Structures are given as structure tokens and as C-alpha cells.
Coordinates of C-alpha atoms and ligand atoms in Angstrom, one line a residue:
X1 CA -32.3 -19.9 1.4
X2 CA -29.6 -17.5 1.3
X3 CA -28.0 -16.6 4.9
X4 CA -29.2 -13.2 6.2
X5 CA -26.7 -12.7 8.5
X6 CA -24.1 -10.1 7.6
X7 CA -20.6 -10.8 6.3
X8 CA -18.2 -10.4 8.9
X9 CA -15.0 -8.0 8.0
X10 CA -12.2 -8.2 10.4
X11 CA -10.2 -4.8 10.1
X12 CA -11.5 -1.4 9.2
X13 CA -8.1 -0.4 7.2
X14 CA -8.1 0.3 3.5
X15 CA -9.3 -3.1 2.1
X16 CA -11.8 -3.8 5.0
X17 CA -13.8 -0.6 4.5
X18 CA -13.4 -0.6 0.5
X19 CA -14.9 -4.2 0.9
X20 CA -18.1 -3.0 3.3
X21 CA -18.7 0.1 0.7
X22 CA -18.6 -2.5 -2.0
X23 CA -20.4 -5.0 -0.8
X24 CA -23.1 -2.0 0.3
X25 CA -23.5 -1.7 -3.3
X26 CA -24.6 -5.2 -4.0
X27 CA -27.0 -4.9 -1.0
X28 CA -24.8 -7.2 0.9
X29 CA -24.8 -6.8 4.8
X30 CA -21.5 -6.4 6.3
X31 CA -20.1 -5.7 9.7
X32 CA -16.6 -4.5 10.2
X33 CA -14.7 -5.3 13.4
X34 CA -12.1 -2.9 13.9
X35 CA -9.5 -3.2 16.8
X36 CA -9.1 0.9 16.7
X37 CA -11.6 3.7 17.0
X38 CA -11.2 4.1 13.3
X39 CA -8.4 6.9 13.7
X40 CA -5.3 4.8 13.9
X41 CA -3.7 6.0 10.6
X42 CA -0.2 7.1 10.9
X43 CA 1.0 10.4 9.6
X44 CA 2.4 9.3 6.3
X45 CA 1.1 9.5 2.4
X46 CA 0.2 7.0 -0.1
X47 CA 0.2 7.0 -3.9
X48 CA -3.2 5.7 -5.4
X49 CA -2.8 4.7 -9.0
X50 CA -5.3 4.8 -11.8
X51 CA -6.1 1.1 -11.1
X52 CA -7.3 2.2 -7.6
X53 CA -9.2 5.1 -8.6
X54 CA -11.1 3.4 -10.9
X55 CA -12.6 1.5 -8.2
X56 CA -12.8 4.4 -5.7
X57 CA -14.3 6.9 -8.0
X58 CA -17.9 4.7 -8.6
X59 CA -18.0 3.8 -4.9
X60 CA -18.1 7.6 -4.0
X61 CA -14.8 7.6 -2.3
X62 CA -12.9 10.1 -4.7
X63 CA -15.6 12.6 -4.2
X64 CA -15.2 12.8 -0.5
X65 CA -11.3 12.5 -1.0
X66 CA -10.3 14.7 -3.9
X67 CA -9.9 18.0 -2.3
X68 CA -7.6 16.7 0.2
X69 CA -5.6 14.6 -2.9
X70 CA -2.7 16.2 -5.4
X71 CA -2.5 15.3 -9.1
X72 CA 1.1 14.7 -9.8
X73 CA 2.1 15.6 -13.4
X74 CA 4.9 13.1 -13.6
X75 CA 7.2 10.9 -11.6
X76 CA 10.8 12.1 -12.1
X77 CA 14.0 9.8 -11.1
X78 CA 16.8 11.1 -9.9
X79 CA 20.3 9.8 -9.2
X80 CA 20.8 10.4 -5.3
X81 CA 24.7 10.4 -5.3
X82 CA 24.8 13.0 -8.4
X83 CA 21.8 14.6 -8.5
X84 CA 21.3 14.3 -12.0
X85 CA 17.8 13.5 -13.2
X86 CA 17.6 10.0 -14.9
X87 CA 14.1 9.9 -16.4
X88 CA 10.8 10.9 -16.4
X89 CA 7.3 9.5 -16.6
X90 CA 4.4 11.3 -17.3
X91 CA 1.3 11.2 -15.1
X92 CA -1.3 13.8 -14.8
X93 CA -3.8 14.3 -18.2
X94 CA -1.7 11.5 -19.7
X95 CA -1.9 9.0 -17.3
X96 CA -5.7 9.9 -16.8
X97 CA -6.4 9.5 -20.8
X98 CA -4.7 6.2 -20.8
X99 CA -6.4 4.7 -17.9
X100 CA -9.4 6.4 -17.4
X101 CA -8.9 7.5 -13.8
X102 CA -6.2 9.8 -12.0
X103 CA -3.1 9.1 -10.6
X104 CA -3.1 10.8 -7.2
X105 CA -1.5 11.1 -4.0
X106 CA -3.0 11.7 -0.6
X107 CA -2.7 11.6 3.3
X108 CA -3.5 8.2 4.8
X109 CA -5.8 9.7 7.2
X110 CA -7.4 11.3 4.6
X111 CA -8.2 8.1 2.5
X112 CA -9.1 6.2 5.6
X113 CA -11.4 9.0 6.9
X114 CA -13.1 9.4 3.1
X115 CA -13.7 5.7 3.4
X116 CA -14.9 5.6 7.0
X117 CA -17.4 8.4 6.1
X118 CA -18.4 6.8 3.0
X119 CA -19.0 3.5 4.8
X120 CA -20.8 5.0 7.6
X121 CA -23.5 6.7 5.4
X122 CA -23.3 3.6 2.5
X123 CA -26.3 1.4 4.1
X124 CA -25.9 -2.2 4.6
X125 CA -22.8 -1.3 6.8
X126 CA -22.3 -1.6 10.6
X127 CA -18.9 -0.1 11.8
X128 CA -18.0 -1.5 15.3
X129 CA -14.8 0.2 16.9
X130 CA -12.3 -1.4 19.7
X131 CA -13.3 -4.8 18.3
X132 CA -10.0 -6.7 18.4
X133 CA -10.9 -9.9 16.9
X134 CA -9.1 -12.4 19.0
X135 CA -10.9 -15.9 18.2
X136 CA -12.6 -17.6 15.1
X137 CA -15.2 -20.6 15.2
X138 CA -16.4 -22.1 12.0
X139 CA -19.8 -23.9 12.6
X140 CA -23.4 -23.0 11.4
X141 CA -22.0 -19.5 9.9
X142 CA -19.0 -17.7 11.8
X143 CA -18.6 -16.6 15.3
X144 CA -16.0 -14.2 16.0
X145 CA -14.9 -13.1 19.8
X146 CA -12.9 -10.1 20.8
X147 CA -10.3 -9.5 23.3
X148 CA -12.4 -8.9 25.9
X149 CA -15.1 -11.4 25.1
X150 CA -17.7 -9.9 23.0
X151 CA -19.2 -12.3 20.5
X152 CA -20.4 -11.4 17.0
X153 CA -22.0 -13.7 14.4
X154 CA -22.1 -13.7 10.7
X155 CA -22.2 -15.9 7.5
X156 CA -18.8 -15.6 6.6
X157 CA -15.6 -13.6 7.9
X158 CA -13.1 -11.5 5.6
X159 CA -9.9 -10.8 7.0
X160 CA -8.9 -7.7 6.3
X161 CA -6.3 -6.8 9.2
X162 CA -3.2 -6.2 7.7
X163 CA 0.0 -7.6 7.6
X164 CA 0.1 -8.9 11.5
X165 CA -3.2 -10.6 10.4
X166 CA -4.8 -12.9 13.2
X167 CA -7.2 -14.1 10.8
X168 CA -4.1 -15.4 8.9
X169 CA -3.0 -17.2 11.9
X170 CA -6.4 -19.1 11.8
X171 CA -6.2 -20.1 8.1
X172 CA -2.3 -20.6 7.3
X173 CA -1.0 -21.0 11.0
X174 CA 2.4 -22.1 9.5
X175 CA 3.2 -18.7 7.6
X176 CA 5.3 -16.4 9.0
X177 CA 6.5 -12.9 8.3
X178 CA 10.6 -12.2 7.9
X179 CA 12.3 -9.2 8.6
X180 CA 13.8 -7.8 5.2
X181 CA 16.4 -6.2 6.3
X182 CA 15.0 -2.4 5.5
X183 CA 13.3 0.0 7.2
X184 CA 11.1 2.8 5.8
X185 CA 11.9 6.5 7.6
X186 CA 8.7 8.7 7.1
X187 CA 8.3 12.5 7.7
X188 CA 6.0 15.2 6.5
X189 CA 7.0 18.7 5.9
X190 CA 5.1 21.9 5.3
X191 CA 5.6 22.6 1.4
X192 CA 5.7 25.9 0.9
X193 CA 9.3 26.6 2.8
X194 CA 11.0 24.0 0.2
X195 CA 13.0 24.8 -2.9
X196 CA 12.7 22.7 -6.4
X197 CA 12.9 20.1 -7.2
X198 CA 10.8 19.4 -4.0
X199 CA 8.4 22.0 -4.6
X200 CA 7.8 20.9 -8.0
X201 CA 4.1 18.6 -8.9
X202 CA 6.1 15.5 -9.3
X203 CA 6.4 12.4 -7.4
X204 CA 10.5 12.1 -7.0
X205 CA 12.2 9.1 -6.8
X206 CA 15.9 9.0 -5.8
X207 CA 17.9 5.9 -6.3
X208 CA 21.1 5.3 -4.2
X209 CA 23.6 2.7 -2.8
X210 CA 21.2 0.5 -0.6
X211 CA 18.8 3.3 -0.1
X212 CA 16.3 5.5 -1.9
X213 CA 14.1 8.4 -1.3
X214 CA 10.5 9.1 -2.2
X215 CA 8.5 12.6 -2.0
X216 CA 5.1 13.8 -3.2
X217 CA 2.8 16.5 -2.2
X218 CA -0.3 15.6 -0.3
X219 CA -3.2 17.2 1.6
X220 CA -4.0 19.0 -1.5
X221 CA -0.3 20.5 -1.8
X222 CA -0.1 21.8 1.3
X223 CA 2.8 19.2 2.7
X224 CA 5.1 16.8 1.1
X225 CA 5.5 13.4 2.2
X226 CA 8.7 12.0 2.3
X227 CA 9.8 8.2 2.7
X228 CA 13.5 7.2 3.2
X229 CA 14.1 3.5 3.0
X230 CA 17.5 2.2 3.6
X231 CA 18.9 -1.6 4.1
X232 CA 19.4 -1.0 7.9
X233 CA 17.6 -0.5 11.2
X234 CA 16.2 -3.0 13.7
X235 CA 13.4 -5.7 13.2
X236 CA 10.5 -4.2 15.1
X237 CA 6.6 -4.6 14.4
X238 CA 4.0 -1.7 14.1
X239 CA 4.9 1.2 11.7
X240 CA 4.9 4.5 14.2
X241 CA 7.9 4.5 16.0
X242 CA 10.0 7.5 16.2
X243 CA 13.3 8.1 14.7
X244 CA 16.0 10.6 15.0
X245 CA 17.0 12.6 11.9
X246 CA 20.7 11.6 12.7
X247 CA 19.6 8.1 12.3
X248 CA 18.1 8.8 8.8
X249 CA 21.0 11.1 7.9
X250 CA 23.7 8.4 8.5
X251 CA 22.3 6.3 5.6
X252 CA 22.9 9.4 3.0
X253 CA 26.2 10.4 3.7
X254 CA 27.3 9.7 0.1
X255 CA 24.4 11.5 -1.3
X256 CA 24.1 15.0 -3.2
X257 CA 23.5 18.0 -1.1
X258 CA 20.2 18.9 -2.8
X259 CA 19.1 15.3 -1.2
X260 CA 20.5 15.9 2.3
X261 CA 19.2 18.9 2.5
X262 CA 15.6 17.7 2.2
X263 CA 16.5 15.1 5.1
X264 CA 17.7 18.0 7.3
X265 CA 14.5 20.1 6.8
X266 CA 12.5 17.2 8.6
X267 CA 11.7 18.0 12.2
X268 CA 10.5 14.2 13.1
X269 CA 10.7 11.0 11.5
X270 CA 8.2 8.0 11.9
X271 CA 10.0 4.2 11.2
X272 CA 8.5 1.4 9.8
X273 CA 10.4 -2.1 9.7
X274 CA 9.7 -4.0 6.2
X275 CA 8.5 -7.3 6.4
X276 CA 7.9 -10.2 3.6
X277 CA 5.8 -13.2 3.5
X278 CA 6.2 -16.1 1.1
X279 CA 3.0 -17.0 -0.8
X280 CA 0.5 -18.7 1.5
X281 CA -0.6 -22.0 0.2
X282 CA -4.4 -20.9 0.5
X283 CA -6.0 -17.8 1.5
X284 CA -9.2 -19.2 2.7
X285 CA -10.7 -22.0 4.8
X286 CA -14.6 -22.9 5.2
X287 CA -16.4 -19.8 5.2
X288 CA -13.3 -17.3 6.3
X289 CA -10.7 -15.5 3.6
X290 CA -8.3 -13.0 3.7
X291 CA -7.5 -9.9 1.4
X292 CA -5.4 -7.2 1.3
X293 CA -1.7 -7.2 3.4
X294 CA -3.5 -10.2 5.4
X295 CA -3.4 -12.2 2.0
X296 CA -0.3 -10.9 0.1
X297 CA 1.9 -8.4 1.8
X298 CA 4.0 -6.8 -1.0
X299 CA 7.3 -4.5 -0.4
X300 CA 6.3 -0.5 -0.9
X301 CA 8.8 -0.2 -4.0
X302 CA 5.8 0.0 -6.4
X303 CA 3.5 1.8 -4.2
X304 CA 0.8 -0.8 -5.1
X305 CA -0.1 -2.6 -1.4
X306 CA -3.1 -0.3 -0.5
X307 CA -4.2 -0.4 -4.2
X308 CA -4.3 -4.3 -4.5
X309 CA -6.4 -4.4 -1.1
X310 CA -8.7 -2.2 -3.0
X311 CA -8.9 -4.2 -6.0
X312 CA -9.5 -7.5 -3.9
X313 CA -12.2 -5.8 -1.8
X314 CA -14.1 -4.9 -5.4
X315 CA -13.4 -7.9 -6.7
X316 CA -14.8 -10.1 -3.7
X317 CA -17.7 -8.0 -3.6
X318 CA -18.4 -8.4 -7.4
X319 CA -18.2 -12.3 -7.2
X320 CA -20.4 -12.4 -4.2
X321 CA -23.1 -10.2 -5.4
X322 CA -23.2 -12.1 -8.9
X323 CA -23.4 -15.7 -7.3
X324 CA -25.0 -15.7 -4.1
X325 CA -23.4 -19.1 -3.6
X326 CA -21.9 -20.5 -0.6
X327 CA -18.6 -18.5 0.4
X328 CA -16.3 -21.2 0.5
X329 CA -17.1 -21.1 -3.5
X330 CA -16.8 -17.5 -3.9
X331 CA -13.6 -17.2 -1.9
X332 CA -12.3 -20.3 -4.0
X333 CA -13.3 -18.2 -7.5
X334 CA -11.7 -15.0 -5.6
X335 CA -8.3 -16.5 -4.9
X336 CA -8.1 -18.2 -8.5
X337 CA -8.8 -14.8 -9.7
X338 CA -6.8 -12.7 -7.7
X339 CA -3.5 -14.8 -6.8
X340 CA -1.6 -14.4 -10.0
X341 CA -2.1 -10.3 -10.1
X342 CA -0.7 -10.4 -6.5
X343 CA 2.1 -12.6 -6.9
X344 CA 3.2 -10.6 -10.0
X345 CA 3.0 -7.3 -7.8
X346 CA 4.7 -8.9 -5.1
X347 CA 7.7 -10.1 -7.4
X348 CA 8.0 -6.7 -9.4
X349 CA 8.1 -4.8 -6.2
X350 CA 11.1 -6.9 -4.9
X351 CA 12.9 -6.7 -8.3
X352 CA 12.5 -2.8 -8.1
X353 CA 13.8 -2.3 -4.8
X354 CA 17.2 -4.1 -5.9
X355 CA 17.5 -2.2 -8.8
X356 CA 16.8 1.2 -6.9
X357 CA 19.3 0.3 -4.2
X358 CA 22.4 -0.7 -6.7
X359 CA 25.8 0.1 -6.0
X360 CA 26.2 -1.2 -2.5
X361 CA 28.4 -2.2 0.3
X362 CA 31.9 -4.0 0.4
X363 CA 35.0 -3.0 -2.0
X364 CA 34.7 -5.4 -4.4
X365 CA 30.7 -5.2 -4.6
X366 CA 31.2 -1.4 -4.5
X367 CA 32.9 -1.4 -7.9
X368 CA 30.6 -3.8 -9.5
X369 CA 27.7 -2.1 -7.7
X370 CA 28.9 1.3 -9.3
X371 CA 29.0 -0.5 -12.7
X372 CA 25.4 -1.8 -12.2
X373 CA 24.4 1.5 -11.2
X374 CA 25.8 3.3 -14.2
X375 CA 24.0 0.5 -16.5
X376 CA 21.0 1.1 -14.8
X377 CA 20.9 4.9 -15.0
X378 CA 21.8 4.4 -18.9
X379 CA 19.3 1.9 -19.4
X380 CA 16.7 4.5 -17.5
X381 CA 18.1 7.7 -19.7
X382 CA 17.5 5.6 -23.0
X383 CA 13.8 4.7 -22.5
X384 CA 11.3 7.6 -23.9
X385 CA 8.9 9.1 -21.5
X386 CA 5.7 7.2 -23.2
X387 CA 7.4 3.9 -23.3
X388 CA 7.9 4.3 -19.4
X389 CA 4.2 5.1 -18.8
X390 CA 3.2 1.9 -20.9
X391 CA 5.5 -0.4 -19.2
X392 CA 3.0 -0.1 -16.7
X393 CA -0.1 -0.5 -18.7
X394 CA -0.6 -4.4 -17.1
X395 CA -0.6 -2.6 -13.7
X396 CA -2.3 0.7 -13.9
X397 CA -5.0 -1.0 -16.7
X398 CA -6.1 -3.6 -14.6
X399 CA -9.6 -4.6 -15.6
X400 CA -10.3 -1.8 -18.4
Ligands
LIG501 C1 6.6 2.9 3.5 C2 5.4 2.2 2.9 C3 4.9 3.0 2.2 C4 3.3 2.6 1.2 N1 2.9 3.2 0.2 C5 2.0 2.7 -0.4 C6 1.5 3.9 -1.4 O1 1.9 4.6 -1.9 N2 0.6 3.2 -2.2 C7 -0.1 1.9 -1.8 O2 -0.7 1.8 -2.4 N3 0.3 1.1 -0.8 C8 1.4 1.7 0.2 N4 1.8 1.1 1.3 C9 1.0 -0.5 1.5 C10 -0.1 -0.1 2.1 O3 0.1 0.6 3.2 C11 -0.8 -1.3 2.5 O4 -0.6 -2.5 1.8 C12 -2.5 -1.2 3.0 O5 -2.6 -0.2 4.1 C13 -2.7 -2.8 3.2 O6 -4.3 -2.2 3.3 P1 -5.1 -3.4 4.0 O7 -6.6 -3.2 4.5 O8 -4.6 -4.6 3.7 O9 -4.2 -3.4 5.7 P2 -4.6 -2.0 6.6 O10 -4.6 -0.8 5.9 O11 -3.2 -2.2 7.4 O12 -5.8 -2.5 7.2 C14 -5.9 -3.3 8.7 C15 -6.7 -2.9 9.6 O13 -7.1 -3.9 10.5 C16 -7.1 -3.7 11.8 N5 -6.5 -5.1 12.7 C17 -5.8 -5.4 12.9 N6 -5.7 -6.5 13.5 C18 -7.0 -6.5 14.3 C19 -7.6 -7.6 14.7 N7 -7.0 -8.4 15.2 N8 -9.0 -6.9 14.9 C20 -9.7 -6.2 14.4 N9 -9.0 -5.3 13.7 C21 -7.5 -5.6 13.5 C22 -5.8 -2.6 11.8 O14 -6.3 -1.5 13.1 C23 -6.2 -1.7 10.4 O15 -7.1 -0.6 10.7 C24 3.0 1.4 1.7 C25 3.4 0.4 2.8 C26 4.5 1.0 3.5 C27 5.4 0.3 4.5

């Protein structure tokens, strides 16, 4: 007889809530245990590639989110030092036709709220806020204890508790996050006050020595999300500490005036240290599995961490709904299917980070770095727009 107890989901972030909605579609009961009051989303933007939106659409999340999204027409690459345009990759209609779903940008809080409201009304889903998963017992099913001692039982546990996962410590206690030496500074600006190219309907990506800058509209085009990534900063947990404009500015002194002007326009910044994790030996143990950042955090250079969590959630629910087997078998199949994909995104993100930041420190390496930067810029300029988009077929076309 199948176990009637719900699947417990630790973490009601992007992957956890998507998993709950997707389980609901398979008529599988789930119970999301979230440490916050479901209101912990820091002020920052998120890019949602077609691979994520092909899943969020049928789950009903895009209906709730669409009015607050922005649909950029292109990604435009600039050299941060000279200010020159290097290349353009079309998005808009072209990407939507090619991949069967739009490329969108959004505020994380808007995405999170859309997921929460769809999950709350989905059926088969229980949402419990203010529950910090602190302990796990795997016996006849799973028992999870919170920090304050309350206990919940389920048939299995999905650890969707993000990069600092508690569930991961139970599955792979030896795995440790390593500080990459890079910090992402993030700010949100009113869009109507900004000049081109910041006011244009694009994702702007500016490349410079040991730094890069990304900007795109969010909130239906009312605000511009800006992310400045630098190979500096302190190792600190969490993604919501404040930073001075002067700290951000100090990393961009060699940059062109246009880009420096954007940094000056921002009133406040939040800083987020970037960490990496080597591939885990296994994502699951008994009736407990991981998904999303808990299993495979990726650097943000490909803007795909949330998309991977969304893909994981849909795949896990599909496998479970199809097989109704014992959790360990489903989790084994899930890991087999998803591991190579997550690893490819992880490695590509790392490689892109190195290419973005060419032209870095030291006199000798500065000369070499400048040459590398020149070569990178020349290669980028040679590629046609359509070829640039086609190079991402493996990413945005996943599962088509
Ligand atoms: C600068 C930057 C920019 C990014 N931009 C993009 C982008 O443009 N596109 C993209 O796809 N990705 C992007 N990402 C990555 C993306 O934010 C993450 O990959 C994504 O949020 C992972 O989703 P998740 O569900 O695994 O974790 P999260 O969304 O972090 O959710 C984890 C949840 O678990 C909860 N939790 C934690 N511990 C416990 C516990 N013990 N008990 C209960 N609950 C717990 C947390 O409160 C949280 O709600 C970016 C990342 C960075 C750093």
C-alpha cells in the first residue's frame, strides 16, 4: 500500500514551492516547512530563461507573475572599460519562438509571491511558516524536528533549503562551501530617471578586469535591477547585508563614465558573498533527497540557479507521480537524470565568470589580461546574433 503521509519539503524558496505545486499536479500531498514567514525575499532581480518558464507556465505561476515581469528584447554585451558594444544576443520573439517560452526578468519577491500564492491555492499542499528544520530521523518514514522542538512526519523529505542547507549536512556532512573571493553587490533603481542604454529593453552585461556589471528592468519595467560582481570582498554568510556606494565604486575606477554613472546613481547596495561547492558524492540518503542550491549551487554568471531548482522540482514530481515507487528508487532515478545537467551548468557558469573578468591584476598579468580581453572581445564581435542564441540551445531548449 502506498504511504499516505505527505512528502515533507524543507524550504519554501523557489525550488521548494515549485516542487509543492508540481507534486500537487500529480495529486501527491506535500508539506512545506519554511523557516521564514514566506517573506524573506531580498530586493533583487532574477532572470528566468525559457527553460524555467516552460515549466512555470503550465503550473499556473506565469499567470500570476506575468504582469510584474519584463520581457527583454536582447542581451547586449559591452566592454566596461571602453564602453563599446561587443555583441548582441536576441531574446524577445526570437527566443520565444525558438524555445516555446519567453525569456523574462522579474523581482525575486514577485516570483516568490506568485509561487506562494499558487502553492497556497493548489490543493494537496500545506504551507507551514516559521519552521526551521533542525533535525531529521529516518525510520518508518521521516520525522523532522524544528528548532523549537515541534515535530512533523512524512513519507519522505526533500531538502530544498538553499545554499546553506541543513538537510545537506545530514546527507553529506563532509561537504563544505568555499568562498570564491567574489562578491555580488545588488541595487534597485527607478528606471524612468536613467539614460540609455540603461533605459533600453535589454539585459546589459558589461565586462571588465576582475569585475562585471549586469542590469535589466524588473517590476513590469518600473525599476532597474543592477548587479555588480567583483573579485573582492569579505567572506560572509547571507545575501542581504548593506554596502556603501564607495565600496562598490572602488572596484570600477578604470571603467568608462557611462558605467560609473550607473553605479553613482544607486542609493543603496546589498552585498552577497559568492560560494561554491564541489559536486556531492550523492544527493540522497534513504528517504531524503536534495534539490536546487542545496544539491548543486552554481555561480550566478549564467543566471541559471533558480532555473535549475525549478527544473529539478518538475522532474522529481514527474518521476514520483509516474512511478509511485519507494522514495529511494525515485530519488536514485532523479539524481541520475539531473546530475549531468547541473554539472554542465556549474562548469559553464565558472568558465563564463573567468571570461567576463579577463584583464586583471598585476603588471605582467595585466598585459596578458589585456591581450586576453582583446581576443575575447574580437571573438564576441565575430559571432552573428542568431549563432550566439543557438549556442544556448542546450540550456534554454532543455526537455523540448
Ligand atoms: C547575485 C545572484 C544573482 C542570481 N541571479 C539569478 C538569475 O538571474 N537567474 C537564476 O535562475 N538564478 C539566479 N541566482 C541563483 C538563485 O537565486 C538560486 O539558485 C535559487 O534561489 C535557488 O533556489 P532554491 O529553492 O534552491 O533555494 P532558495 O530559493 O534560496 O530557497 C531556500 C529556502 O529554504 C529556506 N530555508 C533555509 N534553511 C532552512 C531550514 N533549516 N528550515 C526551513 N527552511 C529553510 C530559506 O528561508 C529559503 O526560503 C542568482 C544568485 C546570485 C547570488
